[in-house]
């Protein structure tokens, strides 16, 4: 007596087995969740528990930088979105400088783009001289914050502080 002699595999039995072991579709899962009103939590697998132990949802590493807090406080930047925007600009400038440095020095396109970038940064007041690509490489968020109207007015002694009254 073998296993095969007791269990015959017919197309109907294979289909029944496949239907009974199939996972429910996401649409049917969401319908069943809404019916239950989310009274039951999904049980996490052990590797998922281990991963979640290492994550703190209240204190993100990217949001809690001392440098960011220092710049926001020093230049009285009230909206964090402004800091994030300046940081993205600095990242784009740094990436552009890296690609320009990868090109050969004799390349005409490199010289043209480098001159245009340095002119633009100098006109905005972010760098103090449009002489070399090293100046553009060292651009920081603080350089953009120093060009804000309130900070410039304090520097020119047109206002006492950059804070709002």
C-alpha positions as semicolon CSV with decimal commas, in nm:
position;residue;x (nm);y (nm);z (nm)
1;X;0,000;0,000;0,000
2;X;0,161;0,316;-0,123
3;X;0,060;0,677;-0,094
4;X;-0,017;0,702;-0,466
5;X;-0,261;0,412;-0,453
6;X;-0,466;0,585;-0,178
7;X;-0,456;0,934;-0,328
8;X;-0,558;0,967;-0,687
9;X;-0,486;1,303;-0,845
10;X;-0,777;1,407;-1,059
11;X;-0,813;1,753;-1,214
12;X;-1,096;1,827;-0,970
13;X;-0,887;1,738;-0,664
14;X;-0,595;1,947;-0,789
15;X;-0,826;2,245;-0,847
16;X;-0,984;2,204;-0,502
17;X;-0,640;2,189;-0,339
18;X;-0,522;2,500;-0,526
19;X;-0,833;2,693;-0,428
20;X;-0,803;2,599;-0,063
21;X;-0,436;2,699;-0,037
22;X;-0,457;3,021;-0,242
23;X;-0,404;3,348;-0,057
24;X;-0,695;3,590;-0,074
25;X;-0,660;3,875;-0,320
26;X;-0,585;4,225;-0,183
27;X;-0,934;4,340;-0,281
28;X;-1,099;4,062;-0,081
29;X;-0,858;4,126;0,208
30;X;-0,952;4,492;0,223
31;X;-1,319;4,401;0,209
32;X;-1,277;4,154;0,493
33;X;-1,079;4,412;0,692
34;X;-1,350;4,671;0,652
35;X;-1,610;4,416;0,758
36;X;-1,415;4,332;1,073
37;X;-1,352;4,705;1,135
38;X;-0,988;4,623;1,196
39;X;-1,051;4,458;1,531
40;X;-0,766;4,213;1,481
41;X;-0,405;4,307;1,418
42;X;-0,201;4,105;1,173
43;X;0,047;3,889;1,360
44;X;0,402;3,980;1,266
45;X;0,652;3,718;1,161
46;X;0,967;3,686;1,374
47;X;1,194;3,857;1,121
48;X;0,948;4,147;1,096
49;X;0,948;4,183;1,476
50;X;1,328;4,190;1,475
51;X;1,333;4,463;1,211
52;X;1,076;4,676;1,393
53;X;1,273;4,658;1,716
54;X;1,547;4,861;1,548
55;X;1,317;5,140;1,423
56;X;1,203;5,431;1,635
57;X;0,908;5,595;1,462
58;X;0,911;5,900;1,689
59;X;1,274;6,002;1,645
60;X;1,406;5,974;1,287
61;X;1,780;5,995;1,239
62;X;1,741;6,216;0,930
63;X;1,521;6,468;1,112
64;X;1,735;6,500;1,422
65;X;2,054;6,658;1,294
66;X;2,238;6,905;1,510
67;X;2,363;7,097;1,208
68;X;2,009;7,154;1,084
69;X;1,893;7,280;1,423
70;X;2,196;7,508;1,448
71;X;2,134;7,665;1,105
72;X;1,762;7,705;1,167
73;X;1,828;7,878;1,499
74;X;2,121;8,093;1,385
75;X;1,955;8,235;1,075
76;X;1,603;8,236;1,223
77;X;1,460;8,016;0,948
78;X;1,104;7,962;1,063
79;X;1,003;7,693;0,815
80;X;1,195;7,368;0,797
81;X;1,085;7,330;0,434
82;X;1,313;7,622;0,344
83;X;1,609;7,439;0,498
84;X;1,517;7,121;0,308
85;X;1,491;7,318;-0,017
86;X;1,833;7,478;0,039
87;X;1,978;7,137;0,123
88;X;1,845;6,993;-0,204
89;X;1,996;7,285;-0,395
90;X;2,332;7,224;-0,230
91;X;2,307;6,855;-0,318
92;X;2,229;6,938;-0,682
93;X;2,521;7,182;-0,700
94;X;2,756;6,927;-0,544
95;X;2,641;6,658;-0,788
96;X;2,690;6,895;-1,082
97;X;3,040;6,984;-0,962
98;X;3,125;6,614;-0,929
99;X;3,016;6,544;-1,287
100;X;3,208;6,847;-1,411
101;X;3,521;6,732;-1,229
102;X;3,489;6,390;-1,394
103;X;3,520;6,551;-1,739
104;X;3,866;6,635;-1,875
105;X;3,990;6,989;-1,808
106;X;4,032;7,059;-2,179
107;X;3,664;6,992;-2,251
108;X;3,495;7,308;-2,385
109;X;3,157;7,208;-2,245
110;X;3,307;7,170;-1,896
111;X;3,461;7,518;-1,912
112;X;3,135;7,672;-2,036
113;X;2,914;7,507;-1,772
114;X;3,167;7,579;-1,496
115;X;3,181;7,948;-1,589
116;X;2,800;7,972;-1,603
117;X;2,761;7,795;-1,266
118;X;3,020;8,014;-1,095
119;X;2,870;8,332;-1,244
120;X;2,524;8,232;-1,122
121;X;2,646;8,146;-0,769
122;X;2,848;8,468;-0,751
123;X;2,550;8,675;-0,869
124;X;2,334;8,515;-0,600
125;X;2,600;8,592;-0,340
126;X;2,653;8,231;-0,242
127;X;3,026;8,228;-0,330
128;X;3,263;8,522;-0,283
129;X;3,457;8,484;-0,611
130;X;3,386;8,315;-0,941
131;X;3,739;8,185;-0,977
132;X;3,739;7,807;-0,939
133;X;3,520;7,501;-0,919
134;X;3,640;7,440;-0,563
135;X;3,434;7,739;-0,449
136;X;3,117;7,580;-0,590
137;X;3,207;7,246;-0,434
138;X;3,212;7,398;-0,084
139;X;2,869;7,567;-0,106
140;X;2,665;7,509;0,209
141;X;2,312;7,561;0,331
142;X;2,443;7,841;0,551
143;X;2,555;8,030;0,240
144;X;2,197;8,029;0,112
145;X;2,063;8,128;0,454
146;X;2,304;8,422;0,469
147;X;2,141;8,558;0,153
148;X;1,793;8,575;0,309
149;X;1,653;8,926;0,329
150;X;1,632;8,940;0,708
151;X;1,993;8,827;0,754
152;X;2,120;9,072;0,490
153;X;1,931;9,358;0,655
154;X;2,090;9,280;0,992
155;X;2,432;9,257;0,830
156;X;2,386;9,598;0,667
157;X;2,259;9,733;1,002
158;X;1,918;9,819;0,859
159;X;1,754;9,606;1,129
160;X;1,851;9,512;1,482
161;X;1,760;9,147;1,464
162;X;1,638;8,907;1,198
163;X;1,351;8,787;1,417
164;X;1,000;8,905;1,365
165;X;0,871;9,143;1,635
